[in-house]
Short mmCIF file of C-alpha atoms and ligand atoms in Angstrom, two decimals:
data_model
loop_
_atom_site.label_atom_id
_atom_site.label_comp_id
_atom_site.label_asym_id
_atom_site.label_seq_id
_atom_site.Cartn_x
_atom_site.Cartn_y
_atom_site.Cartn_z
CA UNK Y 1 48.57 -16.21 -36.82
CA UNK Y 2 44.84 -16.53 -36.10
CA UNK Y 3 43.03 -14.28 -33.65
CA UNK Y 4 42.90 -17.16 -31.17
CA UNK Y 5 46.74 -17.46 -31.26
CA UNK Y 6 47.28 -13.76 -30.63
CA UNK Y 7 48.46 -13.30 -27.02
CA UNK Y 8 47.37 -9.63 -27.17
CA UNK Y 9 43.93 -9.56 -28.79
CA UNK Y 10 42.58 -6.08 -29.46
CA UNK Y 11 40.55 -4.56 -26.64
CA UNK Y 12 36.81 -4.53 -27.28
CA UNK Y 13 35.79 -1.26 -28.87
CA UNK Y 14 32.97 1.14 -28.13
CA UNK Y 15 31.26 -0.15 -31.30
CA UNK Y 16 30.23 -3.31 -29.42
CA UNK Y 17 30.10 -2.08 -25.82
CA UNK Y 18 28.12 0.77 -24.28
CA UNK Y 19 30.20 3.93 -24.40
CA UNK Y 20 32.09 4.58 -21.18
CA UNK Y 21 32.98 7.97 -19.73
CA UNK Y 22 35.18 9.03 -16.83
CA UNK Y 23 34.20 12.32 -15.17
CA UNK Y 24 36.38 14.01 -12.55
CA UNK Y 25 34.71 16.21 -9.94
CA UNK Y 26 31.54 14.20 -10.50
CA UNK Y 27 30.10 14.55 -6.99
CA UNK Y 28 28.71 18.05 -7.47
CA UNK Y 29 28.00 20.96 -9.81
CA UNK Y 30 29.04 20.65 -13.45
CA UNK Y 31 30.63 17.20 -12.96
CA UNK Y 32 27.42 15.77 -11.52
CA UNK Y 33 25.45 17.43 -14.34
CA UNK Y 34 27.80 15.76 -16.85
CA UNK Y 35 27.34 12.40 -15.14
CA UNK Y 36 23.54 12.80 -15.25
CA UNK Y 37 23.50 13.91 -18.89
CA UNK Y 38 25.78 11.08 -19.95
CA UNK Y 39 23.92 8.30 -18.13
CA UNK Y 40 20.71 9.62 -19.73
CA UNK Y 41 22.46 9.10 -23.08
CA UNK Y 42 23.33 5.49 -22.11
CA UNK Y 43 26.96 5.97 -21.06
CA UNK Y 44 28.55 3.85 -18.38
CA UNK Y 45 30.36 6.19 -16.01
CA UNK Y 46 33.37 6.24 -13.73
CA UNK Y 47 32.75 9.04 -11.22
CA UNK Y 48 35.83 10.57 -9.57
CA UNK Y 49 36.09 12.99 -6.61
CA UNK Y 50 37.53 12.94 -3.09
CA UNK Y 51 34.33 12.45 -1.07
CA UNK Y 52 33.42 8.77 -1.41
CA UNK Y 53 30.11 9.00 0.47
CA UNK Y 54 28.85 11.77 -1.85
CA UNK Y 55 30.01 9.79 -4.89
CA UNK Y 56 28.25 6.64 -3.64
CA UNK Y 57 25.02 8.56 -3.03
CA UNK Y 58 25.09 10.21 -6.48
CA UNK Y 59 26.01 6.92 -8.18
CA UNK Y 60 23.15 5.13 -6.40
CA UNK Y 61 20.62 7.68 -7.68
CA UNK Y 62 21.92 7.46 -11.24
CA UNK Y 63 21.92 3.65 -11.20
CA UNK Y 64 18.32 3.50 -10.08
CA UNK Y 65 17.28 6.21 -12.58
CA UNK Y 66 19.08 5.02 -15.71
CA UNK Y 67 20.04 1.37 -14.97
CA UNK Y 68 23.57 1.85 -16.23
CA UNK Y 69 26.88 0.59 -14.87
CA UNK Y 70 28.50 3.20 -12.62
CA UNK Y 71 31.81 2.95 -10.79
CA UNK Y 72 33.08 5.38 -8.20
CA UNK Y 73 36.72 6.17 -7.58
CA UNK Y 74 37.69 8.31 -4.59
CA UNK Y 75 40.89 10.14 -5.51
CA UNK Y 76 42.49 13.44 -4.60
CA UNK Y 77 43.70 15.01 -7.85
CA UNK Y 78 45.98 17.39 -5.99
CA UNK Y 79 48.19 14.41 -5.11
CA UNK Y 80 50.46 12.32 -7.33
CA UNK Y 81 48.89 9.11 -5.97
CA UNK Y 82 45.37 10.31 -6.71
CA UNK Y 83 46.23 11.29 -10.28
CA UNK Y 84 48.05 7.97 -10.82
CA UNK Y 85 45.03 5.97 -9.59
CA UNK Y 86 42.75 7.68 -12.14
CA UNK Y 87 45.37 7.42 -14.90
CA UNK Y 88 45.52 3.64 -14.31
CA UNK Y 89 41.78 3.35 -15.03
CA UNK Y 90 42.19 5.38 -18.24
CA UNK Y 91 45.16 3.29 -19.39
CA UNK Y 92 43.35 -0.05 -18.89
CA UNK Y 93 43.00 -1.27 -22.48
CA UNK Y 94 40.60 -4.03 -21.39
CA UNK Y 95 37.99 -1.46 -20.25
CA UNK Y 96 38.23 1.44 -22.69
CA UNK Y 97 37.14 4.92 -21.71
CA UNK Y 98 35.61 6.67 -24.73
CA UNK Y 99 35.08 10.07 -23.12
CA UNK Y 100 37.26 11.72 -20.50
CA UNK Y 101 35.81 14.80 -18.80
CA UNK Y 102 38.53 16.68 -16.89
CA UNK Y 103 36.23 18.77 -14.73
CA UNK Y 104 37.43 18.74 -11.07
CA UNK Y 105 38.37 22.17 -9.84
CA UNK Y 106 38.16 24.73 -7.08
CA UNK Y 107 38.72 28.43 -6.58
CA UNK Y 108 41.18 30.20 -4.33
CA UNK Y 109 40.25 33.55 -2.85
CA UNK Y 110 42.67 36.14 -1.59
CA UNK Y 111 45.85 37.58 -3.00
CA UNK Y 112 48.48 35.35 -4.63
CA UNK Y 113 51.32 37.01 -2.70
CA UNK Y 114 49.62 36.34 0.64
CA UNK Y 115 48.18 32.91 -0.11
CA UNK Y 116 49.72 29.74 1.22
CA UNK Y 117 52.00 28.43 -1.53
CA UNK Y 118 50.87 24.86 -0.80
CA UNK Y 119 47.30 25.81 -1.73
CA UNK Y 120 48.54 27.41 -4.96
CA UNK Y 121 50.44 24.22 -5.78
CA UNK Y 122 47.33 22.13 -5.14
CA UNK Y 123 45.47 24.38 -7.54
CA UNK Y 124 48.18 23.89 -10.16
CA UNK Y 125 47.99 20.10 -9.65
CA UNK Y 126 44.20 19.86 -9.94
CA UNK Y 127 43.82 22.31 -12.86
CA UNK Y 128 46.97 21.55 -14.89
CA UNK Y 129 48.88 18.47 -13.72
CA UNK Y 130 45.78 16.26 -13.51
CA UNK Y 131 44.34 17.13 -16.97
CA UNK Y 132 47.83 16.76 -18.48
CA UNK Y 133 48.46 13.30 -16.98
CA UNK Y 134 44.92 12.03 -17.46
CA UNK Y 135 44.83 13.19 -21.10
CA UNK Y 136 48.16 11.45 -21.66
CA UNK Y 137 46.87 8.24 -20.07
CA UNK Y 138 43.65 8.31 -22.11
CA UNK Y 139 45.28 9.17 -25.43
CA UNK Y 140 47.24 5.92 -25.73
CA UNK Y 141 44.15 3.74 -25.92
CA UNK Y 142 42.07 6.31 -27.81
CA UNK Y 143 44.65 6.60 -30.58
CA UNK Y 144 45.05 2.84 -30.91
CA UNK Y 145 41.26 2.48 -31.16
CA UNK Y 146 41.07 5.42 -33.57
CA UNK Y 147 38.32 7.00 -31.44
CA UNK Y 148 37.87 8.93 -28.23
CA UNK Y 149 37.05 12.32 -26.79
CA UNK Y 150 38.64 14.52 -24.13
CA UNK Y 151 36.49 17.33 -22.76
CA UNK Y 152 38.40 19.78 -20.57
CA UNK Y 153 36.39 22.11 -18.35
CA UNK Y 154 38.16 25.45 -18.45
CA UNK Y 155 36.48 28.82 -17.83
CA UNK Y 156 35.98 32.28 -19.30
CA UNK Y 157 38.57 33.15 -16.63
CA UNK Y 158 41.08 31.55 -19.00
CA UNK Y 159 40.64 34.54 -21.33
CA UNK Y 160 40.96 37.14 -18.57
CA UNK Y 161 43.66 38.45 -16.22
CA UNK Y 162 42.22 36.62 -13.23
CA UNK Y 163 44.87 35.23 -10.88
CA UNK Y 164 46.60 31.88 -11.00
CA UNK Y 165 43.20 30.21 -11.54
CA UNK Y 166 42.80 32.18 -14.79
CA UNK Y 167 46.36 31.27 -15.78
CA UNK Y 168 45.70 27.55 -15.22
CA UNK Y 169 42.47 27.74 -17.22
CA UNK Y 170 44.31 29.60 -20.03
CA UNK Y 171 46.81 26.74 -20.17
CA UNK Y 172 43.92 24.28 -20.41
CA UNK Y 173 42.36 26.14 -23.36
CA UNK Y 174 45.67 26.28 -25.22
CA UNK Y 175 46.49 22.63 -24.46
CA UNK Y 176 43.05 21.46 -25.56
CA UNK Y 177 43.04 23.44 -28.82
CA UNK Y 178 46.36 21.88 -29.68
CA UNK Y 179 45.20 18.36 -28.63
CA UNK Y 180 42.26 18.64 -31.00
CA UNK Y 181 44.40 19.86 -33.88
CA UNK Y 182 47.09 17.25 -33.31
CA UNK Y 183 44.94 14.16 -32.72
CA UNK Y 184 41.77 14.74 -34.74
CA UNK Y 185 43.46 13.01 -37.71
CA UNK Y 186 43.84 9.93 -35.43
CA UNK Y 187 40.12 9.96 -34.57
CA UNK Y 188 40.51 11.63 -31.16
CA UNK Y 189 38.56 14.81 -30.39
CA UNK Y 190 39.24 17.40 -27.71
CA UNK Y 191 37.11 20.35 -26.63
CA UNK Y 192 37.65 23.07 -24.02
CA UNK Y 193 34.48 24.17 -22.24
CA UNK Y 194 34.64 27.79 -21.01
CA UNK Y 195 31.61 28.69 -18.89
CA UNK Y 196 31.04 31.97 -17.10
CA UNK Y 197 29.50 31.99 -13.61
CA UNK Y 198 27.58 28.76 -13.01
CA UNK Y 199 25.32 28.00 -10.04
CA UNK Y 200 27.24 25.20 -8.30
CA UNK Y 201 29.06 24.83 -4.97
CA UNK Y 202 32.18 26.45 -6.42
CA UNK Y 203 31.90 29.93 -4.88
CA UNK Y 204 30.41 28.71 -1.62
CA UNK Y 205 33.38 26.35 -1.19
CA UNK Y 206 35.68 29.31 -1.88
CA UNK Y 207 33.96 31.15 0.94
CA UNK Y 208 33.13 34.24 -1.13
CA UNK Y 209 29.92 36.24 -1.31
CA UNK Y 210 28.66 36.59 -4.87
CA UNK Y 211 25.96 39.20 -4.32
CA UNK Y 212 27.79 41.68 -6.57
CA UNK Y 213 27.34 39.42 -9.60
CA UNK Y 214 24.11 40.32 -11.43
CA UNK Y 215 21.49 37.61 -12.00
CA UNK Y 216 21.90 37.67 -15.77
CA UNK Y 217 25.52 36.51 -15.43
CA UNK Y 218 24.56 33.20 -13.78
CA UNK Y 219 24.26 30.05 -15.86
CA UNK Y 220 22.47 26.82 -15.00
CA UNK Y 221 24.76 23.74 -14.77
CA UNK Y 222 22.43 21.45 -16.78
CA UNK Y 223 22.09 24.07 -19.55
CA UNK Y 224 25.88 24.48 -19.70
CA UNK Y 225 26.34 20.72 -20.03
CA UNK Y 226 23.63 20.42 -22.71
CA UNK Y 227 25.24 23.18 -24.76
CA UNK Y 228 28.69 21.62 -24.28
CA UNK Y 229 27.52 18.22 -25.50
CA UNK Y 230 25.82 19.85 -28.52
CA UNK Y 231 29.00 21.77 -29.34
CA UNK Y 232 31.03 18.59 -28.98
CA UNK Y 233 28.77 16.81 -31.46
CA UNK Y 234 29.13 19.80 -33.83
CA UNK Y 235 32.93 19.56 -33.78
CA UNK Y 236 33.47 22.79 -31.83
CA UNK Y 237 36.99 23.12 -30.39
CA UNK Y 238 36.35 25.80 -27.72
CA UNK Y 239 32.81 26.00 -26.35
CA UNK Y 240 31.59 29.16 -24.61
CA UNK Y 241 28.02 28.56 -23.44
CA UNK Y 242 25.44 31.30 -23.92
CA UNK Y 243 25.36 34.27 -26.31
CA UNK Y 244 25.93 36.72 -23.48
CA UNK Y 245 29.29 35.22 -22.55
CA UNK Y 246 30.38 34.94 -26.19
CA UNK Y 247 29.64 38.68 -26.51
CA UNK Y 248 31.53 39.47 -23.29
CA UNK Y 249 34.57 37.55 -24.49
CA UNK Y 250 34.55 39.38 -27.81
CA UNK Y 251 34.58 42.66 -25.89
CA UNK Y 252 37.39 41.41 -23.61
CA UNK Y 253 39.57 40.73 -26.64
CA UNK Y 254 39.37 44.30 -27.92
CA UNK Y 255 39.28 46.33 -24.69
CA UNK Y 256 42.52 47.40 -22.94
CA UNK Y 257 43.86 45.05 -20.22
CA UNK Y 258 43.27 47.68 -17.49
CA UNK Y 259 39.53 47.81 -18.19
CA UNK Y 260 39.19 44.05 -18.60
CA UNK Y 261 41.10 43.42 -15.35
CA UNK Y 262 38.70 45.74 -13.48
CA UNK Y 263 35.63 43.93 -14.77
CA UNK Y 264 37.23 40.50 -14.30
CA UNK Y 265 37.89 41.29 -10.62
CA UNK Y 266 34.15 40.94 -9.96
CA UNK Y 267 33.42 37.85 -7.95
CA UNK Y 268 37.04 37.42 -6.93
CA UNK Y 269 37.53 39.63 -3.93
CA UNK Y 270 41.15 40.34 -3.05
CA UNK Y 271 40.34 40.11 0.65
CA UNK Y 272 41.09 36.77 2.27
CA UNK Y 273 38.19 34.46 3.18
N1 NAP F 1 30.93 27.41 -11.02
C1 NAP F 1 31.46 28.31 -11.85
O1 NAP F 1 31.09 29.51 -11.86
C2 NAP F 1 32.51 27.86 -12.85
C3 NAP F 1 32.77 28.69 -13.94
C4 NAP F 1 33.72 28.31 -14.89
C5 NAP F 1 34.39 27.10 -14.73
N2 NAP F 1 34.13 26.31 -13.66
C6 NAP F 1 34.88 25.06 -13.54
O2 NAP F 1 33.96 23.98 -13.49
C7 NAP F 1 34.58 22.86 -12.87
C8 NAP F 1 33.61 22.24 -11.88
O3 NAP F 1 33.35 23.18 -10.83
P1 NAP F 1 31.90 23.38 -10.22
O4 NAP F 1 31.49 24.78 -10.50
O5 NAP F 1 31.00 22.27 -10.62
O6 NAP F 1 32.27 23.33 -8.66
P2 NAP F 1 31.79 22.36 -7.47
O7 NAP F 1 30.31 22.25 -7.43
O8 NAP F 1 32.50 22.89 -6.27
O9 NAP F 1 32.39 20.95 -7.88
C9 NAP F 1 33.76 20.70 -7.87
C10 NAP F 1 34.01 19.20 -8.01
O10 NAP F 1 35.44 18.98 -8.07
C11 NAP F 1 35.79 18.02 -7.06
N3 NAP F 1 37.14 18.31 -6.59
C12 NAP F 1 37.60 19.46 -6.04
N4 NAP F 1 38.87 19.33 -5.67
C13 NAP F 1 39.24 18.05 -5.99
C14 NAP F 1 40.43 17.29 -5.83
N5 NAP F 1 41.52 17.79 -5.22
N6 NAP F 1 40.45 16.01 -6.28
C15 NAP F 1 39.36 15.47 -6.87
N7 NAP F 1 38.20 16.14 -7.04
C16 NAP F 1 38.14 17.41 -6.59
C17 NAP F 1 34.71 18.16 -5.97
O11 NAP F 1 34.51 16.98 -5.22
P3 NAP F 1 35.27 16.64 -3.82
O12 NAP F 1 35.27 17.89 -2.99
O13 NAP F 1 34.51 15.52 -3.23
O14 NAP F 1 36.65 16.22 -4.22
C18 NAP F 1 33.47 18.39 -6.84
O15 NAP F 1 32.97 17.16 -7.32
C19 NAP F 1 35.88 23.37 -12.25
O16 NAP F 1 36.97 23.00 -13.05
C20 NAP F 1 35.71 24.89 -12.28
O17 NAP F 1 36.96 25.54 -12.37
C21 NAP F 1 33.21 26.65 -12.72
#
């Protein structure tokens, strides 16, 4: 059978097309910084978040700056329909996605026992269900092409006793480490990014005051993304940007839980918003 007879010709690969990335939570903070860094590097981007008008405005700026193809997809990743809509884009073999950045996220203040369970379930969906389903959707095509990358934005909170948010981020680190081990032989890479405090809208949206966090603990979103992309190129499996946070995590691994929990409580007040 010649190629012309084949009813299912292979999808075009990233070797002949510009690389294409899909970034969730791309309307602000780290996601927007990823979108900017990737378009600068010549990637076509699919930008995902809930707020279409913010996505359109950010996409317009990137298109005029870098003259690359940018799509926007308004989807709520706390809902099954929203996750399915993004998964469909990732599973489309005719338009391969070379790099998936699972970045969307939000914080919940207050005490788990007092919080609305629906909000906790939304958090579980955005931080666990969405990366799980989107990674699954992306992997099919990536494995058949023998190439692809999944970058999961976790947090240093994933190494600390820090509420359900920390538990979700711990799952993401473990899942991503395993993804990279399991699928690197097939040409697919995975990396967990674990930043400390980053200046974005995250804490403002949570409605918490962050005055108690010292200046030296704050990271810049563009610097975090640059370090993440360097680590990715270097084959790193779990990226912790900045020497100061790598040192803090080393200490957290050897200190008793009681001490670590006290320090980790900074920036996550137990009082409701
Ligand atoms: N900032 C930090 O200190 C810090 C530290 C470690 C890790 N992180 C992680 O970094 C990631 C990005 O957060 P950020 O700091 O950049 O916060 P951010 O500025 O608040 O951005 C969050 C992004 O996620 C999107 N998003 C939130 N809920 C969503 C939902 N249900 N469906 C789809 N998109 C949703 C938001 O857009 P819409 O509201 O339009 O949907 C926005 O684009 C998160 O996973 C967070 O856990 C942040």
